[in-house]
Amino acid sequence: MAWLGADRPVSLSAAFAMRPVPLPQDTIDGFEDARRARFEEGLYLWAYADAPANPAGSAYLLGFSIEIALKAAYFRVEGLAPAFPIDHQVLNTARNKAGLLGVTTPHESFHSLVFWCEALRALRVSLGSPLPPAADAPLQRYARSSQDRWWVGMRYQPSATSAAELDDLVEAASWFDSNYVLLYR
Amino acid sequence: MPVFRHAPSRTHQHHELVAELARHLEPAPGEPLPPQPEIYEEEVPGTRPLLRVWVVWGAWANLSELERSQIILEAYERARGRKAMLGVSIAAGLTPREAEELGLAVQAASA
């Protein structure tokens, strides 16, 4: 077994970085910027849309803001640095780790709100810092209710979101926006 | 027309490979070990001790990337406990050929 610590001149990650076609890298920092942006865009469409009977755009963006919040909070709890690249290997490891911690919800190409909610909760419990009940209960409730109203594939479907469902998504996304920091602290 | 079947999510070697990898992670004193699997650990920047783990092993050849990652995490948990498993942020398995194609074997040898 070899140990390649920070004191070594050449690291394995450096070897990966030398690959000829660098891909854009997702990071916690990027997730957090995107989370806030998608939330504000979704809220804007909800508040100012001329055709509230067709709220698909708003619902789509608000759902993404929740997904990104859960994902970013998970990796914050994991302990990764904000600028660390979140690639498919990191995602696969998170998926497998969630499975070992008893999460059975399918990740749905890493877009399932309930998967990320359960993975986050399980990771926090395993690390000895479960969410307080006052945050844990709404976290679960809003993740589950939002999953009933949003899925990543809805972009290919005619809008099926009612005004009442959109109001529910606004309430849920607003909770995640207001309580985002609480999810990982 | 041929019939294509999806491989099961866990191959029949799964538990055997977990046990073998765990044996390499925490070998008994004086226990002779074969040259593979090669285990490379690298510290990952973060707010708590985290590792990126690569395991180079010919035994990965017929396994998916996902199952390789799963086996590595299970082996860490078995050999070093849950806390150590939770500290693995990236678990990736590569065959020697894949490692060579990525330049990892060369990098590791020169480090």
XYZ file of C-alpha atoms in Angstrom:
296
model
C 0.000 0.000 0.000
C 1.326 3.438 -0.869
C 0.509 6.673 0.854
C 0.489 9.755 -1.293
C 0.036 12.572 1.160
C 0.352 16.305 0.745
C 4.094 16.130 1.305
C 4.674 14.076 -1.818
C 5.739 15.927 -4.975
C 3.405 14.105 -7.378
C -0.132 13.100 -6.550
C -2.674 10.880 -8.207
C -5.080 13.774 -8.545
C -2.391 15.632 -10.464
C -2.272 12.716 -12.858
C -6.033 13.013 -13.397
C -5.673 16.730 -13.963
C -3.257 15.945 -16.791
C -5.969 14.283 -18.837
C -6.134 15.897 -22.282
C -9.758 17.117 -22.240
C -10.577 18.894 -18.995
C -14.280 18.955 -18.235
C -16.116 21.755 -16.436
C -16.008 20.945 -12.750
C -18.910 21.115 -10.350
C -18.088 22.239 -6.845
C -19.958 23.025 -3.636
C -19.300 26.703 -4.346
C -20.860 26.332 -7.763
C -23.805 24.395 -6.369
C -24.481 27.119 -3.828
C -24.404 29.884 -6.420
C -26.690 27.846 -8.671
C -29.025 27.005 -5.805
C -29.636 30.642 -5.046
C -29.914 31.624 -8.715
C -32.446 28.882 -9.585
C -34.490 29.799 -6.511
C -34.646 33.474 -7.426
C -35.438 32.725 -11.064
C -38.198 30.328 -10.075
C -39.608 32.772 -7.600
C -39.565 35.533 -10.200
C -41.494 33.424 -12.681
C -43.988 32.518 -9.982
C -44.485 36.127 -8.906
C -44.500 37.830 -12.274
C -45.605 35.236 -14.789
C -48.318 36.507 -17.103
C -49.741 33.027 -17.434
C -49.966 31.492 -13.997
C -51.967 28.594 -15.445
C -48.765 27.379 -17.099
C -46.293 27.375 -14.211
C -43.947 24.664 -15.489
C -40.936 26.954 -15.774
C -41.251 28.178 -12.230
C -41.814 24.671 -10.847
C -38.850 23.317 -12.775
C -36.470 25.944 -11.430
C -37.750 25.766 -7.857
C -37.399 21.993 -7.835
C -33.834 22.289 -9.012
C -33.092 24.802 -6.261
C -34.194 22.177 -3.732
C -32.196 19.410 -5.353
C -29.069 21.539 -5.456
C -29.523 22.635 -1.839
C -29.750 19.034 -0.676
C -26.751 17.973 -2.750
C -24.591 20.892 -1.640
C -25.546 20.375 2.005
C -24.688 16.678 1.738
C -21.177 17.418 0.484
C -20.758 20.159 3.095
C -21.559 17.583 5.774
C -19.256 15.113 4.055
C -16.551 17.657 4.735
C -15.341 18.425 1.231
C -13.731 21.790 0.615
C -16.031 24.225 -1.231
C -13.843 24.253 -4.328
C -13.269 20.500 -4.482
C -14.475 18.994 -7.789
C -17.681 16.978 -7.464
C -17.375 14.496 -10.306
C -19.045 11.174 -11.072
C -16.615 9.334 -8.808
C -17.616 11.525 -5.881
C -21.301 11.023 -6.726
C -20.908 7.262 -7.075
C -19.118 7.101 -3.750
C -21.885 9.133 -2.112
C -24.481 6.799 -3.586
C -22.680 3.704 -2.332
C -22.043 5.252 1.052
C -25.743 6.076 1.398
C -26.533 2.449 0.628
C -24.192 1.268 3.364
C -25.926 3.671 5.750
C -29.288 2.095 4.974
C -30.690 4.479 2.356
C -32.751 2.433 -0.085
C -34.395 5.224 -2.101
C -33.273 5.154 -5.747
C -31.127 8.163 -6.624
C -32.728 8.609 -10.058
C -29.525 9.749 -11.756
C -28.733 11.758 -8.625
C -31.820 13.939 -9.052
C -34.099 12.356 -6.447
C -34.956 14.839 -3.716
C -35.859 12.048 -1.309
C -32.597 10.222 -1.983
C -30.519 13.294 -1.156
C -32.687 14.065 1.865
C -32.222 10.539 3.219
C -28.514 10.459 2.359
C -27.989 13.768 4.153
C -29.915 12.623 7.225
C -28.119 9.269 7.361
C -24.703 10.884 6.973
C -25.408 13.374 9.738
C -26.602 10.635 12.064
C -23.529 8.507 11.286
C -21.236 11.422 12.007
C -22.978 12.034 15.318
C -24.715 15.278 14.390
C -28.327 14.543 13.501
C -30.519 17.482 12.632
C -32.631 18.778 15.491
C -36.259 17.642 15.209
C -37.390 21.196 14.466
C -35.383 21.055 11.227
C -35.526 17.342 10.505
C -39.300 17.142 10.318
C -39.802 19.951 7.782
C -36.786 18.731 5.812
C -38.425 15.359 5.277
C -41.867 16.792 4.706
C -40.756 19.332 2.121
C -38.425 16.934 0.309
C -41.185 14.354 -0.045
C -43.906 16.796 -1.037
C -41.608 18.457 -3.577
C -40.662 15.120 -5.094
C -44.370 14.592 -5.795
C -44.469 17.873 -7.720
C -41.088 17.978 -9.435
C -38.894 15.582 -11.332
C -36.021 16.279 -13.657
C -37.781 14.733 -16.657
C -40.670 17.183 -16.465
C -38.856 19.381 -18.963
C -39.991 17.025 -21.707
C -43.611 16.898 -20.562
C -46.569 19.229 -20.949
C -47.099 21.246 -17.822
C -49.074 19.308 -15.250
C -48.376 21.589 -12.315
C -51.456 23.262 -10.893
C -51.354 26.685 -9.297
C -51.853 25.071 -5.881
C -48.977 22.647 -6.475
C -46.767 25.507 -7.532
C -47.651 27.357 -4.328
C -46.567 24.262 -2.396
C -43.268 24.205 -4.270
C -42.723 27.886 -3.550
C -43.279 27.222 0.147
C -40.886 24.262 0.120
C -38.190 26.014 -1.897
C -38.469 29.048 0.359
C -37.935 26.824 3.386
C -34.821 25.304 1.830
C -33.548 28.759 0.935
C -34.090 30.109 4.453
C -32.718 27.028 6.193
C -29.943 25.985 3.836
C -27.131 26.648 6.283
C -28.940 24.726 8.984
C -28.843 21.617 6.821
C -25.078 21.297 7.103
C -24.204 23.048 10.361
C -31.555 -11.731 -32.543
C -29.250 -12.148 -29.571
C -30.556 -11.549 -26.093
C -28.587 -9.094 -23.978
C -28.955 -9.399 -20.246
C -28.050 -6.710 -17.795
C -25.425 -7.761 -15.297
C -26.689 -7.998 -11.729
C -25.771 -5.039 -9.546
C -23.567 -7.334 -7.475
C -21.458 -9.973 -9.116
C -20.802 -13.334 -7.516
C -17.250 -12.248 -6.608
C -18.488 -9.269 -4.616
C -18.073 -10.616 -1.085
C -14.849 -12.409 -1.943
C -13.318 -9.196 -3.261
C -14.462 -7.240 -0.207
C -12.763 -9.795 2.030
C -9.555 -9.800 0.006
C -9.349 -6.028 -0.127
C -10.058 -5.774 3.604
C -7.207 -8.229 4.204
C -4.867 -5.930 2.298
C -6.044 -2.874 4.183
C -5.281 -4.368 7.582
C -2.927 -7.294 7.041
C -1.961 -9.451 9.951
C 1.663 -8.888 11.047
C 3.999 -10.828 8.807
C 1.193 -11.980 6.546
C 2.441 -12.370 2.977
C 0.289 -10.491 0.486
C 0.177 -10.707 -3.296
C 1.230 -7.562 -5.185
C -2.377 -6.723 -6.044
C -4.579 -5.018 -5.153
C -2.495 -1.863 -4.968
C -4.175 0.673 -2.701
C -3.453 4.364 -3.100
C -4.735 6.844 -0.578
C -4.553 10.580 -0.983
C -5.678 13.244 1.439
C -8.578 15.351 0.228
C -8.927 18.970 1.316
C -11.851 19.421 3.630
C -13.148 20.260 7.051
C -12.392 16.793 8.436
C -9.918 14.029 7.493
C -10.970 12.692 4.104
C -9.394 10.314 1.648
C -9.489 9.710 -2.052
C -8.828 6.025 -2.591
C -7.800 4.315 -5.788
C -7.463 0.576 -5.915
C -5.603 -0.879 -8.879
C -6.555 -4.502 -9.317
C -6.851 -6.940 -12.183
C -9.855 -8.478 -10.449
C -11.949 -5.427 -11.373
C -11.995 -6.385 -15.042
C -15.595 -7.614 -15.200
C -17.046 -5.271 -12.613
C -18.799 -1.973 -13.155
C -17.303 1.256 -11.901
C -20.118 1.466 -9.374
C -19.561 -1.988 -7.933
C -15.825 -1.375 -7.640
C -16.580 1.716 -5.572
C -19.038 -0.257 -3.470
C -16.501 -2.996 -2.756
C -13.867 -0.477 -1.702
C -16.229 1.198 0.769
C -17.345 -2.128 2.199
C -13.731 -3.229 2.603
C -12.828 -0.028 4.436
C -15.771 -0.468 6.758
C -14.865 -4.093 7.413
C -11.152 -3.475 7.942
C -11.112 -0.076 9.604
C -14.649 0.565 10.795
C -17.528 2.822 9.845
C -15.771 6.044 10.722
C -12.964 5.227 8.292
C -15.468 4.306 5.595
C -17.250 7.627 6.083
C -13.916 9.350 5.560
C -13.561 7.958 2.040
C -14.923 10.635 -0.253
C -13.848 9.033 -3.486
C -13.520 5.298 -3.940
C -12.460 4.301 -7.423
C -11.272 0.981 -8.780
C -9.063 0.716 -11.837
C -7.602 -2.242 -13.637
C -3.828 -2.006 -14.185
C -4.473 -1.178 -17.822
C -6.934 1.583 -16.948
C -4.481 2.971 -14.423
C -1.733 2.950 -17.012
C -3.955 4.691 -19.563
C -4.584 7.437 -17.022
C -0.924 7.656 -16.209
C -1.551 6.646 -12.623
C 0.891 3.745 -12.559
C 3.691 5.960 -13.802
C 2.793 8.727 -11.388
C 2.568 6.399 -8.451
C 5.862 4.720 -9.264
C 7.688 8.017 -9.474
C 6.158 9.460 -6.307
